[in-house]
Amino acid sequence: MTTTPSTGGPSDSVLQDFADMSAALTGFQSSFLRPFLDPTNLSEVFYNFAVAQVGQTAMDNLLAAFRSRKSQTPPLTAQQIADSLLEVTTPTGKESNQAQLAQAVILMWYLGSWYTPAYQTANKQPGQVLQVISSQAYTKSLVWNVAQAHPMGFSAFTFGYWSQPPAGLATFGVNTGGGQ
Amino acid sequence: MSNGNGNGSDTPQYDVVIVGAGVSGNLIAKQLGLAGKKVLILEAGPAVPDSREQYMENFYLALAKTPESPYPSLAGRIGPGVGTLPNPSEIPTPRATVLSIGAPPDVSHLIQSETAGVSGTTPDNQPEVRQLQFSSTYDRIGGGTAWHWLGSVPRLVPHDLTMKTTYGVFYDWPIEYSEMQTLWGLAESEIGVAASVTQQVPLQAAIGMVYPPGYEYPMGPIPSSVVDQTVSNGVSGMSVPGEGSEGGKEYSVFVTNTPAGRNSEPYQDRRVCAGNTNCIPICPIQAKWDPTVTLGDALNTGNVTVSYQSVAVNIAVDGNNVTQVDYLKWSYDDKGNLQSTPASVTGKIYVSACHAIENAKLLLLSNDQKGIANKSDQVGRNLMDHVLYLAWALAPSQVWGYRGPLATGGIESLRDGEFRTNRAAFRMEIGNEGWNFACGDPYTTTLDFVTGSNGSQLNSGPTRLGGTALVNTLNDRLTRQFRFGLLLEQAPQADNRVTIDQNNTDGLKIPRPHVDYGFDKYTLEGFRVAAETCSAIFQQMGAQEFTQPTVNPYPKDKYPDGKTMGPGDFNYEKKMYHMYGAGHIMGTHRMGTDPCTSVVDATQKSHDVQNLWIVGSGSFPTVATANPTLTIMALAFKSAEAIKAALGA
């Protein structure tokens, strides 16, 4: 549930921007990542975890970059916003620190773990994992939805479901509208 | 050694003392408890928890979700302080773990070569590979390693028991197939096996799989996955040619539903399977039978007691009789210091049930490290695994893995044939977990498409993606992934051997197991045919194969100093292979009729020591291709009857 944060925590509007940016980056619906009733509150957990790792300024700058693209006219699609923040046309390894942070945000949502951005690692290589952020970060991790499945060890399905094809990808929270 | 639990008289404290609260120990305890016998189980590890929630939490938080990851004393749960695997010399019950394969003794409980496999030839000029890492692991906790068994329970086929008679290789089992059928039936009832005899009928013509007339499994089958159905359709009408003298014979290739130790209907107060796709490392809802179920039954007889954190260190023998078991009762004090107290316990009969490697270790440590029950010199020898060949591919259409039990079907039709004169047979398990085993997916492919790497081989572009493009690309790749895991029949070899290592001890100052391991030509030829067969099936199905010969199973920043080959890799006939452990540790105290060449008889009683049974898959004289737990339990039923008879029940 959206609530007024305690002193010092991120404001509701910051968390909503973080969820909207995460939605563009991950290809999921913002309301799926940060539902009105949100017992796991992962958007705030992830925001705080990322800030603790990369610092407030880096996160503020990434969110500012997102806001500026979101307010462009004519409006950008969610895919265009993601591609821009991730600098997908830049050769791999040459993308900015900010784009590497955007990658880490995707990986938090998809894999439930913090992958240290390459610029913060000793050998400047991506893919170095620090930790599973929480058990809920694992059981809610999105890559399993992309696979039309469930986290291994956390199935909400019932006996025999595996003998039939799954429900369509659209039922797993992904953004099917092509926009916000 | 002081008699901590002693009563000071000559009357044994228990009818039976069992070392190890796993598959065999718990089942024997239950059967004896039901017969009114007083039983003590000494379990090295910690108690079975009241609920599996803490184990689940360990699993969720583990970075490497290896078989051992949910269980106490360490590993996958790395979190802050990455890479801190415990030093086995500092903890009371170190165990073999996936994360420590190929690691040095300050990480690996098992002391073994740190090299890649070394190819060579035997004195009679046959190819062999030595200095391989034994890659199967085990746990030392209440309930034992089968906390994380897969749950597949195929029976052996008749020729599996008669390899010497039928094919002129290895040994015959000292038990008739008809008796095993009865014992498997008991084990299937204990587990609650879900399967259909009717569905297994095609295996009668193919590999001689027969059931007694009228036999039915305790419950109906677990439904076959979409992956199984796709493979089944893809191999329709396929056969592979016989080899050598079998020219002209064709082996038909087809998929059958695998008998499963998981519930298709409620059984013994446990739920039906919900398809958590997590049988290994842990079923979150205990729909899969595990040894704690049987342990609960044993305790409910009122005649069975378990002493946890009690590590047996010596089976004391006087003449041909065990007189007591000496053990160390360990704990941690308030400051976290490991403490242990020596104690002893007496019984009329003793059972060593601590799994193949620790059984061998305990027998060799006993009698001041002169060893017991070893006049044959076979204790610790013939260490075997179902060495696992893994092959993976993208199906031409979506198969939606990562759903259902880890395996629901397989190709059993290549488990027997005249080729077994020359090379290992295999059973082909179809995986329902995408490329999770194969390359750590869905993590690896996700990382690839987000950061531009190519650990999965699926992002050779490479590209970096986000948003809907990422969703669609990953959905296409992940839902087409599948794999085969082939359980190869490993030859018994005297030089594949567990000994005790005086130079490396655990936290209780007990010497740790040293393992020498490798493959002979029989096993190597099995690998060659396994790889060829998988490739042929993928081609038949129109699937794109991605099997990589080399997979480095441990953190590259720690080992192995930049070598291109890692533990488990080997060359054979100019081709590189990687072998995995199946977790099926067998053969270290094999059974037979001849005391000169075997350690135990058909009831798993020591040939040498009159009141000692040595039980578990260590008793298997040959390993064939069936997952071993069902047969371990079948043999335990036979042992329990023999022990009851010996007690005069």
Coordinates of C-alpha atoms in Angstrom, one line a residue, chain B residues 132-549:
Chain B
L132 CA 39.1 -37.6 -11.6
Q133 CA 37.1 -35.9 -8.9
F134 CA 34.4 -38.0 -7.4
S135 CA 31.5 -35.6 -7.8
S136 CA 28.6 -36.9 -5.8
T137 CA 27.9 -35.5 -2.4
Y138 CA 26.1 -36.4 0.8
D139 CA 24.8 -34.8 3.9
R140 CA 25.3 -35.6 7.5
I141 CA 22.0 -34.6 9.2
G142 CA 19.0 -36.2 10.8
G143 CA 17.2 -37.7 7.8
G144 CA 20.3 -38.1 5.8
T145 CA 21.1 -37.3 2.2
A146 CA 17.7 -38.4 0.9
W147 CA 16.3 -35.1 2.1
H148 CA 17.4 -34.1 -1.4
W149 CA 16.8 -37.3 -3.4
L150 CA 15.1 -36.8 -6.7
G151 CA 12.3 -39.2 -6.1
S152 CA 12.7 -41.4 -9.2
V153 CA 12.2 -45.0 -8.3
P154 CA 12.7 -47.2 -11.4
R155 CA 13.3 -50.9 -10.6
L156 CA 16.4 -52.7 -11.8
V157 CA 15.9 -55.0 -14.8
P158 CA 16.6 -58.8 -14.5
H159 CA 20.0 -58.7 -16.3
D160 CA 21.2 -56.0 -13.8
L161 CA 21.5 -58.8 -11.2
T162 CA 23.3 -61.2 -13.5
M163 CA 26.0 -59.3 -15.3
K164 CA 28.5 -62.1 -14.9
T165 CA 26.2 -64.8 -16.0
T166 CA 24.6 -62.9 -18.8
Y167 CA 27.4 -60.7 -20.2
G168 CA 30.5 -62.2 -18.6
V169 CA 31.5 -59.0 -16.8
F170 CA 31.7 -57.9 -13.1
Y171 CA 29.5 -59.8 -10.6
D172 CA 26.1 -61.3 -10.1
W173 CA 24.0 -60.1 -7.2
P174 CA 23.4 -62.8 -4.5
I175 CA 19.7 -62.3 -4.7
E176 CA 17.1 -63.6 -7.2
Y177 CA 15.0 -61.2 -9.2
S178 CA 11.8 -62.7 -7.9
E179 CA 12.8 -61.9 -4.3
M180 CA 13.8 -58.4 -5.3
Q181 CA 10.3 -57.9 -6.8
T182 CA 8.8 -58.7 -3.4
L183 CA 11.2 -56.4 -1.6
W184 CA 10.7 -53.6 -4.1
G185 CA 6.9 -53.9 -3.5
L186 CA 7.5 -53.4 0.2
A187 CA 9.7 -50.3 -0.5
E188 CA 7.1 -48.9 -3.0
S189 CA 4.5 -49.2 -0.3
E190 CA 6.7 -47.5 2.3
I191 CA 7.5 -44.6 0.0
G192 CA 4.1 -44.4 -1.7
V193 CA 5.2 -44.7 -5.2
A194 CA 3.1 -43.2 -8.0
A195 CA 3.2 -45.2 -11.2
S196 CA 1.2 -47.4 -13.5
V197 CA 2.2 -50.9 -14.3
T198 CA 0.3 -50.7 -17.5
Q199 CA 2.4 -47.7 -18.6
Q200 CA 5.6 -49.8 -18.0
V201 CA 4.5 -52.7 -20.2
P202 CA 6.5 -51.6 -23.3
L203 CA 9.6 -52.0 -21.2
Q204 CA 9.0 -55.8 -20.9
A205 CA 9.9 -56.4 -24.6
A206 CA 12.6 -53.7 -24.6
I207 CA 14.6 -54.5 -21.4
G208 CA 12.8 -57.4 -19.7
M209 CA 11.0 -55.3 -17.0
V210 CA 8.4 -57.5 -15.5
Y211 CA 6.1 -57.3 -12.5
P212 CA 4.5 -60.1 -10.5
P213 CA 1.0 -60.9 -11.8
G214 CA -1.6 -58.5 -10.5
Y215 CA 0.9 -56.1 -8.9
E216 CA -0.2 -52.5 -8.8
Y217 CA 1.7 -49.4 -7.5
P218 CA 0.2 -47.8 -4.4
M219 CA -1.2 -44.8 -6.4
G220 CA -1.7 -43.7 -9.9
P221 CA 1.1 -42.0 -11.9
I222 CA 2.4 -38.5 -11.8
P223 CA 1.3 -36.9 -15.1
S224 CA 4.0 -36.6 -17.8
S225 CA 5.2 -33.1 -18.4
V226 CA 4.9 -31.1 -21.7
V227 CA 8.7 -31.7 -22.0
D228 CA 8.2 -35.5 -21.8
Q229 CA 5.3 -35.3 -24.3
T230 CA 7.4 -33.3 -26.7
V231 CA 10.4 -35.7 -26.6
S232 CA 8.0 -38.6 -26.9
N233 CA 6.5 -37.2 -30.1
G234 CA 9.9 -36.2 -31.3
V235 CA 11.4 -39.7 -31.1
S236 CA 8.4 -41.5 -32.5
G237 CA 9.5 -44.4 -34.5
M238 CA 13.2 -43.8 -33.8
S239 CA 15.7 -46.6 -33.1
V240 CA 19.4 -46.8 -32.6
P241 CA 21.5 -49.6 -34.1
G242 CA 23.2 -52.3 -32.0
E243 CA 26.9 -52.4 -31.8
G244 CA 29.6 -54.9 -32.8
S245 CA 28.3 -58.5 -32.8
E246 CA 24.8 -57.1 -32.5
G247 CA 24.9 -55.7 -36.1
G248 CA 21.4 -55.6 -37.5
K249 CA 19.7 -55.3 -34.2
E250 CA 17.8 -52.0 -33.6
Y251 CA 17.1 -50.6 -30.1
S252 CA 13.8 -48.8 -30.1
V253 CA 13.9 -45.3 -28.4
F254 CA 10.7 -44.3 -26.6
V255 CA 9.7 -42.3 -23.5
T256 CA 7.9 -43.8 -20.5
N257 CA 6.5 -42.2 -17.4
T258 CA 9.0 -42.6 -14.5
P259 CA 7.7 -44.3 -11.2
A260 CA 7.9 -41.5 -8.6
G261 CA 8.3 -41.3 -4.8
R262 CA 6.0 -38.3 -4.7
N263 CA 2.3 -38.2 -4.1
S264 CA -0.4 -38.2 -6.9
E265 CA -2.9 -38.5 -4.1
P266 CA -2.7 -37.9 -0.3
Y267 CA -0.7 -40.7 1.3
Q268 CA 0.3 -41.2 4.9
D269 CA -0.8 -37.6 5.9
R270 CA 1.3 -36.0 3.2
R271 CA 0.0 -33.8 0.4
V272 CA -0.1 -34.3 -3.4
C273 CA 2.7 -32.9 -5.4
A274 CA 2.3 -29.2 -6.4
G275 CA 5.1 -29.2 -9.0
N276 CA 7.5 -27.0 -7.1
T277 CA 10.3 -28.1 -9.4
N278 CA 12.5 -28.4 -6.4
C279 CA 12.7 -32.1 -5.4
I280 CA 16.4 -31.4 -5.2
P281 CA 17.4 -29.5 -3.0
I282 CA 14.1 -29.7 -1.0
C283 CA 10.5 -30.4 -1.5
P284 CA 8.7 -27.5 0.3
I285 CA 5.6 -29.5 1.1
Q286 CA 6.9 -33.0 1.7
A287 CA 4.8 -34.4 -1.2
K288 CA 8.0 -36.4 -1.9
W289 CA 8.7 -39.1 0.6
D290 CA 11.9 -38.6 2.5
P291 CA 13.5 -40.6 5.4
T292 CA 12.1 -38.3 8.0
V293 CA 8.7 -39.8 7.2
T294 CA 9.9 -43.2 8.1
L295 CA 11.9 -41.9 11.1
G296 CA 8.6 -40.5 12.5
D297 CA 7.0 -43.9 12.2
A298 CA 10.0 -45.5 13.9
L299 CA 9.8 -43.0 16.8
N300 CA 6.1 -43.6 17.1
T301 CA 6.7 -47.3 17.9
G302 CA 7.9 -46.1 21.2
N303 CA 10.9 -48.4 20.9
V304 CA 13.3 -46.2 18.9
T305 CA 15.5 -43.5 20.3
V306 CA 17.8 -41.1 18.3
S307 CA 20.9 -39.6 19.7
Y308 CA 21.8 -36.6 17.5
Q309 CA 25.2 -34.9 17.2
S310 CA 26.7 -38.3 18.0
V311 CA 29.6 -39.2 15.6
A312 CA 30.6 -42.9 15.7
V313 CA 34.4 -43.2 15.8
N314 CA 34.9 -46.9 16.5
I315 CA 33.1 -50.1 16.2
A316 CA 34.8 -52.2 18.9
V317 CA 35.2 -55.8 18.1
D318 CA 36.2 -58.8 20.3
G319 CA 36.9 -61.8 18.1
N320 CA 34.1 -62.0 15.7
N321 CA 31.7 -59.9 17.6
V322 CA 31.0 -56.2 18.0
T323 CA 31.1 -55.3 21.7
Q324 CA 30.2 -51.6 21.6
V325 CA 30.2 -48.5 19.5
D326 CA 32.3 -45.5 20.7
Y327 CA 31.1 -42.1 19.6
L328 CA 31.7 -38.4 20.3
K329 CA 28.7 -36.3 21.4
W330 CA 29.3 -32.8 20.2
S331 CA 27.9 -29.4 20.8
Y332 CA 28.8 -25.7 20.6
D333 CA 29.1 -23.8 23.9
D334 CA 27.8 -20.3 24.5
K335 CA 30.9 -18.8 23.0
G336 CA 30.6 -20.8 19.8
N337 CA 33.4 -23.2 20.7
L338 CA 33.1 -26.8 19.5
Q339 CA 33.0 -29.3 22.4
S340 CA 32.8 -33.1 22.4
T341 CA 32.4 -35.8 25.0
P342 CA 33.3 -39.5 24.4
A343 CA 30.7 -42.1 25.0
S344 CA 29.9 -45.7 24.2
V345 CA 26.8 -47.8 23.8
T346 CA 26.1 -51.5 23.6
G347 CA 23.6 -53.6 21.8
K348 CA 23.1 -57.2 20.7
I349 CA 23.4 -56.3 17.0
Y350 CA 24.9 -53.3 15.3
V351 CA 24.1 -51.7 12.0
S352 CA 26.4 -49.3 10.1
A353 CA 24.1 -47.2 8.0
C354 CA 26.0 -44.0 7.3
H355 CA 26.2 -44.1 3.5
A356 CA 28.8 -45.6 1.3
I357 CA 31.7 -43.3 2.0
E358 CA 31.2 -42.8 5.7
N359 CA 30.5 -46.5 6.2
A360 CA 33.8 -47.3 4.6
K361 CA 35.5 -44.6 6.7
L362 CA 34.0 -45.9 10.0
L363 CA 34.9 -49.5 9.2
L364 CA 38.5 -48.6 8.3
L365 CA 38.9 -46.3 11.4
S366 CA 37.7 -49.1 13.8
N367 CA 40.0 -51.3 15.8
D368 CA 42.7 -48.7 16.1
Q369 CA 42.5 -48.0 12.4
K370 CA 43.4 -51.6 11.5
G371 CA 39.9 -51.9 10.2
I372 CA 37.1 -54.4 10.7
A373 CA 34.9 -56.6 8.5
N374 CA 37.6 -56.4 5.9
K375 CA 39.2 -59.8 5.5
S376 CA 38.3 -59.5 1.8
D377 CA 40.2 -56.2 1.5
Q378 CA 37.2 -54.8 -0.4
V379 CA 36.0 -52.2 2.2
G380 CA 36.3 -48.9 0.5
R381 CA 37.0 -50.3 -2.9
N382 CA 34.7 -50.4 -6.0
L383 CA 33.4 -46.9 -5.3
M384 CA 30.9 -46.2 -8.0
D385 CA 28.5 -43.5 -9.1
H386 CA 25.9 -43.3 -11.9
V387 CA 28.3 -40.9 -13.5
L388 CA 26.0 -38.4 -15.2
Y389 CA 26.3 -37.2 -18.8
L390 CA 24.3 -34.0 -19.3
A391 CA 23.1 -32.9 -22.7
W392 CA 21.0 -29.9 -23.4
A393 CA 19.2 -28.2 -26.3
L394 CA 16.5 -25.8 -27.4
A395 CA 13.4 -27.5 -28.7
P396 CA 11.9 -26.3 -32.0
S397 CA 8.8 -25.2 -30.1
Q398 CA 7.9 -24.2 -26.6
V399 CA 8.1 -27.0 -24.0
W400 CA 7.7 -24.9 -20.9
G401 CA 10.2 -26.3 -18.5
Y402 CA 10.8 -25.0 -15.0
R403 CA 7.4 -26.6 -14.2
G404 CA 6.4 -29.8 -12.4
P405 CA 8.6 -32.3 -10.6
L406 CA 12.2 -32.2 -11.7
A407 CA 11.7 -35.3 -13.7
T408 CA 8.6 -37.2 -14.7
G409 CA 9.8 -39.2 -17.7
G410 CA 12.7 -40.9 -19.3
I411 CA 14.0 -43.2 -22.0
E412 CA 14.5 -46.6 -20.3
S413 CA 14.7 -48.7 -23.5
L414 CA 18.5 -48.4 -23.7
R415 CA 19.2 -49.8 -20.2
D416 CA 19.9 -53.3 -21.3
G417 CA 21.4 -55.2 -24.3
E418 CA 24.3 -57.2 -25.4
F419 CA 26.4 -54.1 -25.7
R420 CA 26.8 -54.3 -21.9
T421 CA 29.5 -56.9 -22.6
N422 CA 31.6 -54.0 -23.8
R423 CA 30.3 -50.7 -22.4
A424 CA 28.1 -49.0 -19.9
A425 CA 24.4 -48.9 -20.4
F426 CA 22.4 -45.8 -19.4
R427 CA 19.0 -44.6 -18.5
M428 CA 18.0 -41.2 -19.9
E429 CA 16.2 -38.9 -17.6
I430 CA 14.3 -36.0 -19.1
G431 CA 14.6 -32.9 -17.1
N432 CA 11.7 -30.5 -16.4
E433 CA 13.9 -27.7 -15.1
G434 CA 15.1 -26.1 -18.4
W435 CA 18.8 -25.4 -18.3
N436 CA 18.9 -25.0 -14.5
F437 CA 21.3 -28.0 -14.1
A438 CA 22.9 -27.4 -17.4
C439 CA 24.1 -23.8 -17.0
G440 CA 22.5 -22.3 -13.9
D441 CA 19.5 -20.9 -15.7
P442 CA 17.3 -18.9 -15.7
Y443 CA 20.1 -16.8 -14.1
T444 CA 22.8 -17.2 -16.7
T445 CA 20.7 -16.4 -19.8
T446 CA 19.1 -13.4 -18.0
L447 CA 22.5 -12.0 -17.1
D448 CA 23.5 -12.5 -20.7
F449 CA 20.7 -10.5 -22.3
V450 CA 20.9 -7.8 -19.6
T451 CA 24.6 -7.2 -19.5
G452 CA 25.7 -8.5 -22.9
S453 CA 27.6 -11.6 -21.7
N454 CA 27.2 -15.1 -23.2
G455 CA 27.6 -17.7 -20.5
S456 CA 24.5 -19.5 -21.8
Q457 CA 25.7 -19.5 -25.5
L458 CA 22.3 -18.0 -26.4
N459 CA 23.6 -14.4 -26.7
S460 CA 26.4 -14.7 -29.3
G461 CA 25.5 -11.4 -30.8
P462 CA 25.8 -10.2 -28.2
T463 CA 22.9 -7.9 -27.5
R464 CA 21.8 -6.1 -24.4
L465 CA 18.0 -5.8 -23.9
G466 CA 15.4 -4.3 -21.6
G467 CA 11.7 -3.9 -21.4
T468 CA 9.4 -5.9 -23.6
A469 CA 12.2 -6.9 -25.9
L470 CA 13.9 -8.6 -22.9
V471 CA 10.7 -10.3 -21.9
N472 CA 10.0 -11.7 -25.4
T473 CA 13.6 -12.9 -26.0
L474 CA 13.9 -14.6 -22.6
N475 CA 10.4 -16.1 -22.9
D476 CA 11.3 -17.7 -26.3
R477 CA 14.7 -19.1 -25.0
L478 CA 13.6 -20.2 -21.5
T479 CA 10.5 -22.0 -22.6
R480 CA 12.3 -24.0 -25.3
Q481 CA 15.1 -25.2 -23.0
F482 CA 15.3 -28.9 -22.0
R483 CA 18.0 -31.4 -21.1
F484 CA 18.8 -35.1 -20.7
G485 CA 20.6 -36.5 -17.7
L486 CA 22.1 -39.9 -18.5
L487 CA 22.8 -42.2 -15.6
L488 CA 25.8 -44.3 -16.7
E489 CA 26.5 -47.7 -15.3
Q490 CA 30.0 -47.4 -13.9
A491 CA 32.2 -50.4 -13.8
P492 CA 33.4 -51.6 -10.3
Q493 CA 37.1 -51.0 -10.1
A494 CA 39.3 -52.0 -7.1
D495 CA 41.4 -48.8 -7.5
N496 CA 38.3 -46.5 -7.2
R497 CA 38.7 -46.4 -3.5
V498 CA 37.9 -44.7 -0.2
T499 CA 40.7 -44.8 2.4
I500 CA 41.3 -42.7 5.5
D501 CA 43.5 -39.7 5.4
Q502 CA 45.7 -39.3 8.4
N503 CA 46.9 -35.9 7.5
N504 CA 43.5 -34.3 7.2
T505 CA 41.0 -34.5 10.1
D506 CA 37.7 -32.9 10.9
G507 CA 36.8 -30.7 13.9
L508 CA 36.5 -33.7 16.1
K509 CA 40.0 -34.8 15.0
I510 CA 38.6 -37.7 13.1
P511 CA 40.6 -38.6 9.9
R512 CA 38.6 -37.7 6.7
P513 CA 37.9 -39.8 3.6
H514 CA 40.5 -39.9 0.9
V515 CA 39.1 -40.8 -2.6
D516 CA 40.9 -42.2 -5.6
Y517 CA 38.7 -42.2 -8.7
G518 CA 38.6 -42.7 -12.4
F519 CA 37.0 -44.5 -15.3
D520 CA 38.0 -47.6 -17.2
K521 CA 37.3 -48.3 -20.9
Y522 CA 33.8 -49.8 -20.1
T523 CA 32.7 -46.5 -18.5
L524 CA 34.4 -44.3 -21.1
E525 CA 32.8 -46.2 -24.0
G526 CA 29.5 -45.6 -22.3
F527 CA 30.2 -41.9 -22.3
R528 CA 31.0 -41.9 -26.0
V529 CA 27.8 -43.7 -26.9
A530 CA 25.8 -41.5 -24.4
A531 CA 26.9 -38.4 -26.2
E532 CA 26.3 -39.8 -29.7
T533 CA 22.8 -41.0 -28.6
C534 CA 21.8 -37.6 -27.2
S535 CA 22.9 -35.8 -30.3
A536 CA 21.0 -38.2 -32.5
I537 CA 17.8 -37.7 -30.5
F538 CA 18.2 -33.9 -30.6
Q539 CA 18.7 -34.1 -34.4
Q540 CA 15.6 -36.4 -34.8
M541 CA 13.5 -33.9 -32.8
G542 CA 14.8 -30.9 -34.7
A543 CA 16.2 -29.5 -31.5
Q544 CA 19.4 -27.3 -31.4
E545 CA 22.0 -28.8 -29.1
F546 CA 24.1 -26.6 -26.8
T547 CA 25.9 -29.2 -24.8
Q548 CA 29.3 -27.8 -23.7
P549 CA 32.1 -30.2 -22.8

